[in-house]
Each structure stands twice: as structure tokens, then as C-alpha cells.
Short mmCIF file of N, CA, C and O in Angstrom, two decimals:
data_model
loop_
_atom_site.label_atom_id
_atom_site.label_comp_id
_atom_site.label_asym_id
_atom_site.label_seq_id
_atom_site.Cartn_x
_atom_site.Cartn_y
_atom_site.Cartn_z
N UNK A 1076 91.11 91.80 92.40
CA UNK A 1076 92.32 92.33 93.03
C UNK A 1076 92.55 93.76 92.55
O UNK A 1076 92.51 94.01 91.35
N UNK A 1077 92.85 95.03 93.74
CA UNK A 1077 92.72 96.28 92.94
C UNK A 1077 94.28 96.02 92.71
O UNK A 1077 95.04 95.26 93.31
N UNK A 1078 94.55 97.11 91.42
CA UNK A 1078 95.96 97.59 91.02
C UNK A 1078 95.92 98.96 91.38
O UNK A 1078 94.87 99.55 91.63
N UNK A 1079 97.10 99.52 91.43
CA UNK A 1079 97.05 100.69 91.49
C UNK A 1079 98.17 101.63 91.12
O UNK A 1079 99.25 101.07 91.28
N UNK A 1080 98.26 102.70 90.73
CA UNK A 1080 99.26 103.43 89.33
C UNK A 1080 99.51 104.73 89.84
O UNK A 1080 98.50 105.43 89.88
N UNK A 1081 100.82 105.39 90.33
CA UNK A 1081 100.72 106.82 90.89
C UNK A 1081 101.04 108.01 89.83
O UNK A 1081 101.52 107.75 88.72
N UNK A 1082 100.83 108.93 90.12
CA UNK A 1082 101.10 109.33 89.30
C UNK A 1082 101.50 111.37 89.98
O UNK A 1082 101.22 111.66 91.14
N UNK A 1083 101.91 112.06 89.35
CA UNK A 1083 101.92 113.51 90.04
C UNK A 1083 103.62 114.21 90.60
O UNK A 1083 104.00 115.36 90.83
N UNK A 1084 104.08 113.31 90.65
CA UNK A 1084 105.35 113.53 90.73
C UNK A 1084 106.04 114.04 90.26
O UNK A 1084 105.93 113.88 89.04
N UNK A 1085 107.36 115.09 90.69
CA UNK A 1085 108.32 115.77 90.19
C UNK A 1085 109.17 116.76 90.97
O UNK A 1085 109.44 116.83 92.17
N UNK A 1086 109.56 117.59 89.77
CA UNK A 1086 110.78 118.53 91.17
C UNK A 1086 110.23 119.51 91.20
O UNK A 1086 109.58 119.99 90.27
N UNK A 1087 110.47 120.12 92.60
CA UNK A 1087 109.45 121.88 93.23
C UNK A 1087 110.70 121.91 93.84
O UNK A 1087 111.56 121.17 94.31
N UNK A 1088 110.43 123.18 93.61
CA UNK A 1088 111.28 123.91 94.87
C UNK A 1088 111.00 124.08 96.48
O UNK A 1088 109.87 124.41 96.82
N UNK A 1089 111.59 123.96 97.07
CA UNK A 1089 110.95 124.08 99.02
C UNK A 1089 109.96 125.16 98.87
O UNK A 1089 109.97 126.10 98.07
N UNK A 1090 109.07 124.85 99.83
CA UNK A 1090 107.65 125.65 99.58
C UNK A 1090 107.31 125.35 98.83
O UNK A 1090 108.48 125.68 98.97
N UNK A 1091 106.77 124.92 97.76
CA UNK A 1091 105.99 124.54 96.51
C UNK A 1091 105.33 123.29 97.26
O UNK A 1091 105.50 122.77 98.36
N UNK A 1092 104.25 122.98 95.85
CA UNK A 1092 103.95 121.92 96.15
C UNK A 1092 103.17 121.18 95.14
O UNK A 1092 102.80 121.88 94.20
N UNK A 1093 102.78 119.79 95.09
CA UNK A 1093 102.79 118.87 94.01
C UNK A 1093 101.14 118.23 94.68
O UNK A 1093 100.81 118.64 95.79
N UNK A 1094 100.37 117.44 94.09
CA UNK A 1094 99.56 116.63 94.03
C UNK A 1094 99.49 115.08 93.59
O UNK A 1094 99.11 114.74 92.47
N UNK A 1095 99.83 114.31 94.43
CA UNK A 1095 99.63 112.69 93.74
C UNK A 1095 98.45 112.17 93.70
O UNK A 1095 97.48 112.40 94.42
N UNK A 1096 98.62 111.24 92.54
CA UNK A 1096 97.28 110.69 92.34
C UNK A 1096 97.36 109.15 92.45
O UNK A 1096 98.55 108.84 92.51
N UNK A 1097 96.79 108.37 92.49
CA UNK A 1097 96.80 106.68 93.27
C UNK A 1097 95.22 106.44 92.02
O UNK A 1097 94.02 106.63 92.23
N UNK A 1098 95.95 105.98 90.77
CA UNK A 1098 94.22 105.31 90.34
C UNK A 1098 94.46 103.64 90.60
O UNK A 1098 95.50 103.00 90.58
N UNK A 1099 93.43 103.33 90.77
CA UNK A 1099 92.90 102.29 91.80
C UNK A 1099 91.97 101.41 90.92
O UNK A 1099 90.81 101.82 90.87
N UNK A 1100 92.31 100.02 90.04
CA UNK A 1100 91.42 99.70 89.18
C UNK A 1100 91.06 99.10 90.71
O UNK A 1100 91.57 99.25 91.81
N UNK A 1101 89.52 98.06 90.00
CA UNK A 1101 89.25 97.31 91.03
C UNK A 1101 88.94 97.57 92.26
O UNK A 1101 88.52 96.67 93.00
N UNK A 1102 89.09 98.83 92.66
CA UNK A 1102 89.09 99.82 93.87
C UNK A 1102 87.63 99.64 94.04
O UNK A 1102 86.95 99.90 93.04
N UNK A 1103 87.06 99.29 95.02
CA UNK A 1103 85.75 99.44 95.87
C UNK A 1103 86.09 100.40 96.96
O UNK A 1103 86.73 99.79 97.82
N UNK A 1104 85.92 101.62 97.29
CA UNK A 1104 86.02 102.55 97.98
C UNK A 1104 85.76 102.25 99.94
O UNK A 1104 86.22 102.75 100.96
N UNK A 1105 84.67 101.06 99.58
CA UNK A 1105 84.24 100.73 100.77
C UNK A 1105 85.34 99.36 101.45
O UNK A 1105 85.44 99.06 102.64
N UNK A 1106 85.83 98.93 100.66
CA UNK A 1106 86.39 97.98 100.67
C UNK A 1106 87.85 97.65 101.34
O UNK A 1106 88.44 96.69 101.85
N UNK A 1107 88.04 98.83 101.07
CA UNK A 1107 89.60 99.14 100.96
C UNK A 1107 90.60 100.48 101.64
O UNK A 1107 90.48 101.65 101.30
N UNK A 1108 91.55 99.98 102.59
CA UNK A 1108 92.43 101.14 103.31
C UNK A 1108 93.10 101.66 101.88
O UNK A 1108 93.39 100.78 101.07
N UNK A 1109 93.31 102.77 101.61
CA UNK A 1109 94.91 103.17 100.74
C UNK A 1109 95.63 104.05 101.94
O UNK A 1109 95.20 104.88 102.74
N UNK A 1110 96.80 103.53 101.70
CA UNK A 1110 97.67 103.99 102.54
C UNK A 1110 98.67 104.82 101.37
O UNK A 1110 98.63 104.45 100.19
N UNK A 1111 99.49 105.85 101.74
CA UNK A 1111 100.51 106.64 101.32
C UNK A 1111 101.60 106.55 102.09
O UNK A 1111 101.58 106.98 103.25
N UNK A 1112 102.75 105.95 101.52
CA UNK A 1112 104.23 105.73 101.99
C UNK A 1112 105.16 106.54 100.91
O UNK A 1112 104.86 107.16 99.89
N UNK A 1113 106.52 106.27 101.62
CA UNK A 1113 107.31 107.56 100.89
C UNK A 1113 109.10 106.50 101.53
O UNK A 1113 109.55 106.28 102.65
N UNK A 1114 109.46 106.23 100.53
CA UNK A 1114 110.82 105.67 100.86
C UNK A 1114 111.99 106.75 100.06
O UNK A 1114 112.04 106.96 98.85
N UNK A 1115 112.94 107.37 101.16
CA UNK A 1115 114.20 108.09 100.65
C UNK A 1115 115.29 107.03 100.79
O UNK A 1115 115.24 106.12 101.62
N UNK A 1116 116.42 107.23 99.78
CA UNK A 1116 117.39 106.47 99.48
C UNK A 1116 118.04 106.09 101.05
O UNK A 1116 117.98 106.94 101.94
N UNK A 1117 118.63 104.82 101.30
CA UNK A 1117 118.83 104.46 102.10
C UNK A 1117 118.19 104.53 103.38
O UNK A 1117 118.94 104.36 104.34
N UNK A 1118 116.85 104.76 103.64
CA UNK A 1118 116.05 105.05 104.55
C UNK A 1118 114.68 104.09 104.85
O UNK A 1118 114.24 103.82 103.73
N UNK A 1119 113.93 103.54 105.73
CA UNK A 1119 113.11 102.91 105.78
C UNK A 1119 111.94 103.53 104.85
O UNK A 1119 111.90 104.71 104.52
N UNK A 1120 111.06 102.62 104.52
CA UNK A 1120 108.98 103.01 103.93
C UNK A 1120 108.86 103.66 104.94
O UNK A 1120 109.33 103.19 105.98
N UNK A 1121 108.22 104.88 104.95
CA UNK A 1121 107.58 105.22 105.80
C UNK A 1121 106.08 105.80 105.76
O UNK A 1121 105.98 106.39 104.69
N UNK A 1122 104.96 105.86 106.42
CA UNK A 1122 103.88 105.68 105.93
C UNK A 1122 103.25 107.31 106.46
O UNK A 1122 103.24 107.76 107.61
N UNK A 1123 102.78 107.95 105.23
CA UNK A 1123 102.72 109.26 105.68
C UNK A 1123 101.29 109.71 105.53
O UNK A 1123 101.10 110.89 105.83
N UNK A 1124 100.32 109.06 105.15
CA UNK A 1124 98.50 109.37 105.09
C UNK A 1124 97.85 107.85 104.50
O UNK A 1124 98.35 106.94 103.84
N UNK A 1125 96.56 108.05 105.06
CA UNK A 1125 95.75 106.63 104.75
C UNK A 1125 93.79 107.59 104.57
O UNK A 1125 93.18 108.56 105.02
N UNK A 1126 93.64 106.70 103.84
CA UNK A 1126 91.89 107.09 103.97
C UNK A 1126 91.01 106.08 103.80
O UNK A 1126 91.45 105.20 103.07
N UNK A 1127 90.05 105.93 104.18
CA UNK A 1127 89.41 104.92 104.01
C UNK A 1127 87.60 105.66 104.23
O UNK A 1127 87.26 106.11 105.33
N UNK A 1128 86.86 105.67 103.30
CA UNK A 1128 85.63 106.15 103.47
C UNK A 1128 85.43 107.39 103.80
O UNK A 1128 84.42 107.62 104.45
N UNK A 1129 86.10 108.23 103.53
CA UNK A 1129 86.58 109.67 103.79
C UNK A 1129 87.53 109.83 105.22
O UNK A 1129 88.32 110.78 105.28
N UNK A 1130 87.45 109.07 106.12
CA UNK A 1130 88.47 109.09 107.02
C UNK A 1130 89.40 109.28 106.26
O UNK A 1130 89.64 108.73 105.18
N UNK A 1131 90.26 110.54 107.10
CA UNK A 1131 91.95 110.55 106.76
C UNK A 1131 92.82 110.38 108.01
O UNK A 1131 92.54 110.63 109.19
N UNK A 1132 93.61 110.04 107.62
CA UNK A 1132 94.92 109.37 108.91
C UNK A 1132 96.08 109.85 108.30
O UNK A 1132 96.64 109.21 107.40
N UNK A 1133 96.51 110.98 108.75
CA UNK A 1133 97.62 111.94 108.72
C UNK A 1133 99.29 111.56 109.46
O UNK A 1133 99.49 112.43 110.30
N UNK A 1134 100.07 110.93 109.42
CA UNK A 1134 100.95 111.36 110.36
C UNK A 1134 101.58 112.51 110.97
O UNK A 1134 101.70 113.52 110.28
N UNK A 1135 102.08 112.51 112.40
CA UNK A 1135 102.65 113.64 112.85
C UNK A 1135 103.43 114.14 111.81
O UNK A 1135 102.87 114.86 110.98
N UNK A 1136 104.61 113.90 111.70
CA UNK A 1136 105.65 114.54 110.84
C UNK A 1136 104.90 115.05 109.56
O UNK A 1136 105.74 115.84 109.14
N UNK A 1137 104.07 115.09 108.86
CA UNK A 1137 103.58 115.64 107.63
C UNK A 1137 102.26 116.73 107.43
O UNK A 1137 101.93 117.46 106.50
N UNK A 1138 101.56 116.40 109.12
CA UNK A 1138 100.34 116.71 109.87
C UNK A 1138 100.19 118.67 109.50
O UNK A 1138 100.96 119.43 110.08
N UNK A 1139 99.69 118.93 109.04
CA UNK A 1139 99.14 120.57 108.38
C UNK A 1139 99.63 120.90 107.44
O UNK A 1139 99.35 121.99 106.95
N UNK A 1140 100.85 119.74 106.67
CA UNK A 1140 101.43 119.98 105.18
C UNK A 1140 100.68 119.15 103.85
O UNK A 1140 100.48 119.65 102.75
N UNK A 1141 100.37 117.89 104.21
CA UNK A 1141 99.65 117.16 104.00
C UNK A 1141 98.15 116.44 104.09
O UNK A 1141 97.61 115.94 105.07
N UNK A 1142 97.71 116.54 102.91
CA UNK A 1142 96.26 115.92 103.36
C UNK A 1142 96.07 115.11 101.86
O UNK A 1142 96.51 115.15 100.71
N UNK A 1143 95.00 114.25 102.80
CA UNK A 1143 94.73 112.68 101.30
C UNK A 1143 93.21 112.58 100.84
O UNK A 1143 92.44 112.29 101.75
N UNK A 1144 92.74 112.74 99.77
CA UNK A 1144 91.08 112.73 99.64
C UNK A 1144 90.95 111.43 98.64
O UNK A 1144 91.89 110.79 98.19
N UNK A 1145 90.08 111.29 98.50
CA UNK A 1145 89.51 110.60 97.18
C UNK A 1145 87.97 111.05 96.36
O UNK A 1145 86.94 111.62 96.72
N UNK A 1146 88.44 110.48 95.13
CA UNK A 1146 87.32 110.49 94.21
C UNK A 1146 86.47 109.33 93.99
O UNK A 1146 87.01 108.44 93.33
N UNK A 1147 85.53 109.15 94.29
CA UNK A 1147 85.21 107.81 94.14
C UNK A 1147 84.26 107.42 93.49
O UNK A 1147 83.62 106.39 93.71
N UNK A 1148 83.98 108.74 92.08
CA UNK A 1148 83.87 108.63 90.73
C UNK A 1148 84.63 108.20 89.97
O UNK A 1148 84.16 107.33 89.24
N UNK A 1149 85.88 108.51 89.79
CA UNK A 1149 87.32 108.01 89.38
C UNK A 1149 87.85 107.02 90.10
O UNK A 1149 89.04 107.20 89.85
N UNK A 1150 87.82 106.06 90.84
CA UNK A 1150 88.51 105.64 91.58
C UNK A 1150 89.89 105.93 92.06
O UNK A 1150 90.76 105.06 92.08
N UNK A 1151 90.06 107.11 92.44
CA UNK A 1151 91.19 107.87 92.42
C UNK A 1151 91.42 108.16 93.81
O UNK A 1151 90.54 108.75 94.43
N UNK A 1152 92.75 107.74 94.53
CA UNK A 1152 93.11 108.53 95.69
C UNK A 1152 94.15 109.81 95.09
O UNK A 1152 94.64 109.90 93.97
N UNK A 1153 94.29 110.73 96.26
CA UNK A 1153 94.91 112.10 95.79
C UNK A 1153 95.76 112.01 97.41
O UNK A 1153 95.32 111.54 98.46
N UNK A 1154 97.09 112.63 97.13
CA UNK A 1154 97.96 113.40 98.18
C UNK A 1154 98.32 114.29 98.08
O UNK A 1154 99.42 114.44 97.54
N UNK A 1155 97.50 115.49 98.58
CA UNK A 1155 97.98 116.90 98.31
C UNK A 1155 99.60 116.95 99.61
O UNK A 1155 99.87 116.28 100.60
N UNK A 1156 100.26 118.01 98.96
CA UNK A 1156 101.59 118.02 99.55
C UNK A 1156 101.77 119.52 98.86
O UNK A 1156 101.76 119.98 97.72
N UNK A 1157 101.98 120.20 100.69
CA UNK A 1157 102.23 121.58 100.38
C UNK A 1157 103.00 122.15 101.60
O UNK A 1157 102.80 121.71 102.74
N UNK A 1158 103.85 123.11 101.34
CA UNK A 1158 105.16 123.75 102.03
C UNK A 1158 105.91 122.64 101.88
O UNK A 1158 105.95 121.85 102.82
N UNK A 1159 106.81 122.30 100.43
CA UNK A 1159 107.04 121.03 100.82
C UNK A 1159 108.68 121.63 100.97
O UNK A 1159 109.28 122.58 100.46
N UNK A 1160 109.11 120.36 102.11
CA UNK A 1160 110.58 120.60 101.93
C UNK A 1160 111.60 119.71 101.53
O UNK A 1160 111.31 118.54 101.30
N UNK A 1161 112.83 120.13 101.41
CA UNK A 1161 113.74 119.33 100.92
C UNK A 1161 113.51 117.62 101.67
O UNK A 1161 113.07 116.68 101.01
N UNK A 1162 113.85 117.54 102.86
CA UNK A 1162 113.15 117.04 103.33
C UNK A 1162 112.18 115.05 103.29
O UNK A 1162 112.30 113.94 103.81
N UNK A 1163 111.23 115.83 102.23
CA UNK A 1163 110.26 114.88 101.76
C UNK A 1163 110.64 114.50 100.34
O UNK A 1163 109.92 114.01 99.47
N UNK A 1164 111.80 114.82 100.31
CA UNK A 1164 112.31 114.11 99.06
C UNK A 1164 112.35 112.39 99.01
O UNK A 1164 113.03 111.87 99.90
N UNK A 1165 111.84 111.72 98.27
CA UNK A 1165 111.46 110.54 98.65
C UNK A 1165 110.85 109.93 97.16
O UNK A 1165 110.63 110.79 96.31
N UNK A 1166 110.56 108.58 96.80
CA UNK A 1166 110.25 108.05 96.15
C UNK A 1166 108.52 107.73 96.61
O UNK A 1166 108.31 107.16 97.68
N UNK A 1167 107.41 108.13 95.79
CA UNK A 1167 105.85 108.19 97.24
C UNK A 1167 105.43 106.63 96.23
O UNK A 1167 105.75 106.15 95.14
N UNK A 1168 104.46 106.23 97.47
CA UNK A 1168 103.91 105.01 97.01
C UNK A 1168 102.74 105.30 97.56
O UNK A 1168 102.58 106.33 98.21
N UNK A 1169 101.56 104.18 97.29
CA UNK A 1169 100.18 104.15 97.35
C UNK A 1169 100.44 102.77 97.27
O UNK A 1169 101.17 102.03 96.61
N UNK A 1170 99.23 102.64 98.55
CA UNK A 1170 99.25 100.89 99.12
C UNK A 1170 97.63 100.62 99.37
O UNK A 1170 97.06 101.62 99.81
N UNK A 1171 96.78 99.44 99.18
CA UNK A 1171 95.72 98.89 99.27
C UNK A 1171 96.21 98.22 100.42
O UNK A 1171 97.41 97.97 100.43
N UNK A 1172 95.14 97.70 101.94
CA UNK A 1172 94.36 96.41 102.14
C UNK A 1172 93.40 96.68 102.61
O UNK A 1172 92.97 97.68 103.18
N UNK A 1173 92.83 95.24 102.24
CA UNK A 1173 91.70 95.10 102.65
C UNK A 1173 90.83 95.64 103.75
O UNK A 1173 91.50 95.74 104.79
N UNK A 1174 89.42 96.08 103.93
CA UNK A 1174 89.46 96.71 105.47
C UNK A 1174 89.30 98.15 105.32
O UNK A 1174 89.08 98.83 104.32
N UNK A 1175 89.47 98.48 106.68
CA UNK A 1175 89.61 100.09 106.95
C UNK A 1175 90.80 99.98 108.10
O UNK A 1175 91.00 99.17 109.01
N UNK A 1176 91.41 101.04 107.69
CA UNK A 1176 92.60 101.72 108.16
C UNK A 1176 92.25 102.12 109.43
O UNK A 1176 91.15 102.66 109.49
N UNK A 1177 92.98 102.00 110.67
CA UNK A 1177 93.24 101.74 111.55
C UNK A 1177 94.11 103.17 112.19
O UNK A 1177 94.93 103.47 111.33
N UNK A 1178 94.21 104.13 113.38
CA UNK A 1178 94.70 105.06 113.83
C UNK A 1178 96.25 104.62 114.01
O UNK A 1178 97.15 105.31 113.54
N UNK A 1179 96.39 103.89 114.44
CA UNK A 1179 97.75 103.29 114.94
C UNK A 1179 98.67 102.72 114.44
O UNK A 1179 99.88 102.65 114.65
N UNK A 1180 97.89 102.25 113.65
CA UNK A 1180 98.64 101.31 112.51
C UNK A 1180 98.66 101.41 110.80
O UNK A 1180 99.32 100.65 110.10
N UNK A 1181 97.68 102.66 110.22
CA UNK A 1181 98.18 102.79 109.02
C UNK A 1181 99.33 103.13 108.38
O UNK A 1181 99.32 103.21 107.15
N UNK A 1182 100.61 103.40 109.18
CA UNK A 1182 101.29 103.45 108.48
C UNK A 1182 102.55 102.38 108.57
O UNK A 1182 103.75 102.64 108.44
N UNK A 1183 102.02 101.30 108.79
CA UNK A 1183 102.63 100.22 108.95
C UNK A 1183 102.70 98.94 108.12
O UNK A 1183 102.06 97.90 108.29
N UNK A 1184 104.13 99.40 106.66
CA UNK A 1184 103.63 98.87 105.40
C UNK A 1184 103.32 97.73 105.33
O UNK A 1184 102.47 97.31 104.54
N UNK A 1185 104.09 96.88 106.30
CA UNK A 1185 103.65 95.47 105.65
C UNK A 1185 102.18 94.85 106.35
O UNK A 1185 101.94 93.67 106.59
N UNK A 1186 101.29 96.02 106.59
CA UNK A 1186 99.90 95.73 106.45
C UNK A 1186 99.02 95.91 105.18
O UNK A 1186 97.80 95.83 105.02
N UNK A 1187 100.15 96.21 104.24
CA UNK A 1187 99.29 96.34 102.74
C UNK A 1187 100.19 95.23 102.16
O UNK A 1187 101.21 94.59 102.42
N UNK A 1188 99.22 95.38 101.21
CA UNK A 1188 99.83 93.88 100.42
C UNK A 1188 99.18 94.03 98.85
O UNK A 1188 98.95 92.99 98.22
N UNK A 1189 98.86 95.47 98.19
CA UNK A 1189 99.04 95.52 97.09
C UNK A 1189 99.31 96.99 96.88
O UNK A 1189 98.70 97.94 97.37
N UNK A 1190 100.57 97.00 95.86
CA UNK A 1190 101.45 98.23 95.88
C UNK A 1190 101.43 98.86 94.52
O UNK A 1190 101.44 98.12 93.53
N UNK A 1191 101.42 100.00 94.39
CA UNK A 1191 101.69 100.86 93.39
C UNK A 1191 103.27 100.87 92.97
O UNK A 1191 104.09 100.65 93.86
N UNK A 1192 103.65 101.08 91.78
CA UNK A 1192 105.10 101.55 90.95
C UNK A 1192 105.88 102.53 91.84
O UNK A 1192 106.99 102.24 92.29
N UNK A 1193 105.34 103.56 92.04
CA UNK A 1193 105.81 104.28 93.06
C UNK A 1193 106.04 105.70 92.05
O UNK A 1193 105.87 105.52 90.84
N UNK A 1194 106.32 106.68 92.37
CA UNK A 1194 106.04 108.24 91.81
C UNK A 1194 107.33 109.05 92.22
O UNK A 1194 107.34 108.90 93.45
N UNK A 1195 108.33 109.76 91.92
CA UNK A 1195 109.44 110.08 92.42
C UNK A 1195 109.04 111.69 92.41
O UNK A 1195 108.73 112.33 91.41
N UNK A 1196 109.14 112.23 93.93
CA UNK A 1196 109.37 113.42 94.50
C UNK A 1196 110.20 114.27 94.99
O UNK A 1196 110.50 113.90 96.12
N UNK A 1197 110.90 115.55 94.60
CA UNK A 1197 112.05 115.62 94.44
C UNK A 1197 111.82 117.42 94.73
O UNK A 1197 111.17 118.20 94.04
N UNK A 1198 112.64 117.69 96.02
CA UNK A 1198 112.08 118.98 96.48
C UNK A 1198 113.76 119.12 96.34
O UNK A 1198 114.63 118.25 96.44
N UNK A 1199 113.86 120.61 96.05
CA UNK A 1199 114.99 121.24 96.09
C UNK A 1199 114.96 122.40 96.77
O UNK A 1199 113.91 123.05 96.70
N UNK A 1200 116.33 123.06 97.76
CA UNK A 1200 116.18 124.01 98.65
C UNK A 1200 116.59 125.52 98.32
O UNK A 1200 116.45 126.40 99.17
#
């Protein structure tokens, strides 16, 4: 069963920008969607990048600010996040399942079913 631990989080100012990291024990690279979600206070999960085998799956709303790679020496996913704005202030998560990630549907959390602690992101204007 992979676990997985975020990490990269903190406060920037609008425009700035931060790097998360998703380590992934148990992580088989081939094995496995990671998805990137982002929940703000009183607001739904919402699912903002996925990769799977170097495929990346971007959503609109984050689409030329955002991009997701991995290491798969480290078992490490990464979410780069840049021009960031107030905005994307949000609590970010990193999600496993099984499989490969899907155009339509990666960002649709309750298709993962093993979750990271979550990483708190915190843009100021």
C-alpha cells in the first residue's frame, strides 16, 4: 500500500511561487495515478494536476501556472506553482490510485483512495 507525505508549503506573496513535493513510499511509478487536490476553508477538494508515467493532466483554472513532474529515483511527485495568487490559497493534497489517470476524471477525489496529510499554502496579496 503506497503512503504518501507532502511537503513544500508556505506563505509567498502573489506572484511568487512555491514547489510541493508528494514522497510516495511503496510508490511503483507504473502503477499508480497521483493526483494533486487543494481544499480552501469552506470550499469543496478540488483537483488541480495528476501524472501518471510522465503524462500530466493539468486543470483549466491552474493550466500555464502550474505543472506536476516526478522523480522516479526518489519516488517523489513535485507541483511546481508559479504566478501564484491569493487565490490558490488552500490547504494542497497528493492522492494515489491505482491505474493511470484518466483526462476527465483526474480530478475527481473520491477516485483516490490513498491520501497524503496535506501541506498548507498561503499566498498573500
Amino acid at each position: 500500500q503506497v503512503q504518501l507525505v507532502e511537503s513544500g508549503g508556505g506563505s509567498v506573496q502573489a506572484g511568487g511561487s512555491l514547489r510541493l513535493s508528494c514522497a510516495a513510499s511503496g510508490y511503483i511509478y507504473s502503477r499508480y495515478c497521483i493526483g494533486w487536490f487543494r481544499q480552501a476553508p469552506g470550499k469543496e477538494r478540488e483537483g488541480v494536476a495528476a501524472i501518471y508515467i510522465g503524462s500530466t493532466y493539468i486543470h483549466n483554472s491552474v493550466k500555464g501556472r502550474f505543472t506536476t513532474s516526478q522523480d522516479v529515483a526518489k519516488n517523489t511527485v513535485y507541483l511546481q506553482m508559479n504566478s501564484l495568487k491569493p487565490e490558490d490559497t488552500a490547504m494542497y493534497y497528493c492522492a494515489a490510485k491505482s491505474g493511470a489517470c484518466a483526462e476527465f476524471t483526474f480530478m475527481i477525489a473520491a477516485r483516490y483512495n490513498v491520501w497524503g496529510q496535506g501541506t498548507q499554502v498561503t499566498v498573500s496579496s
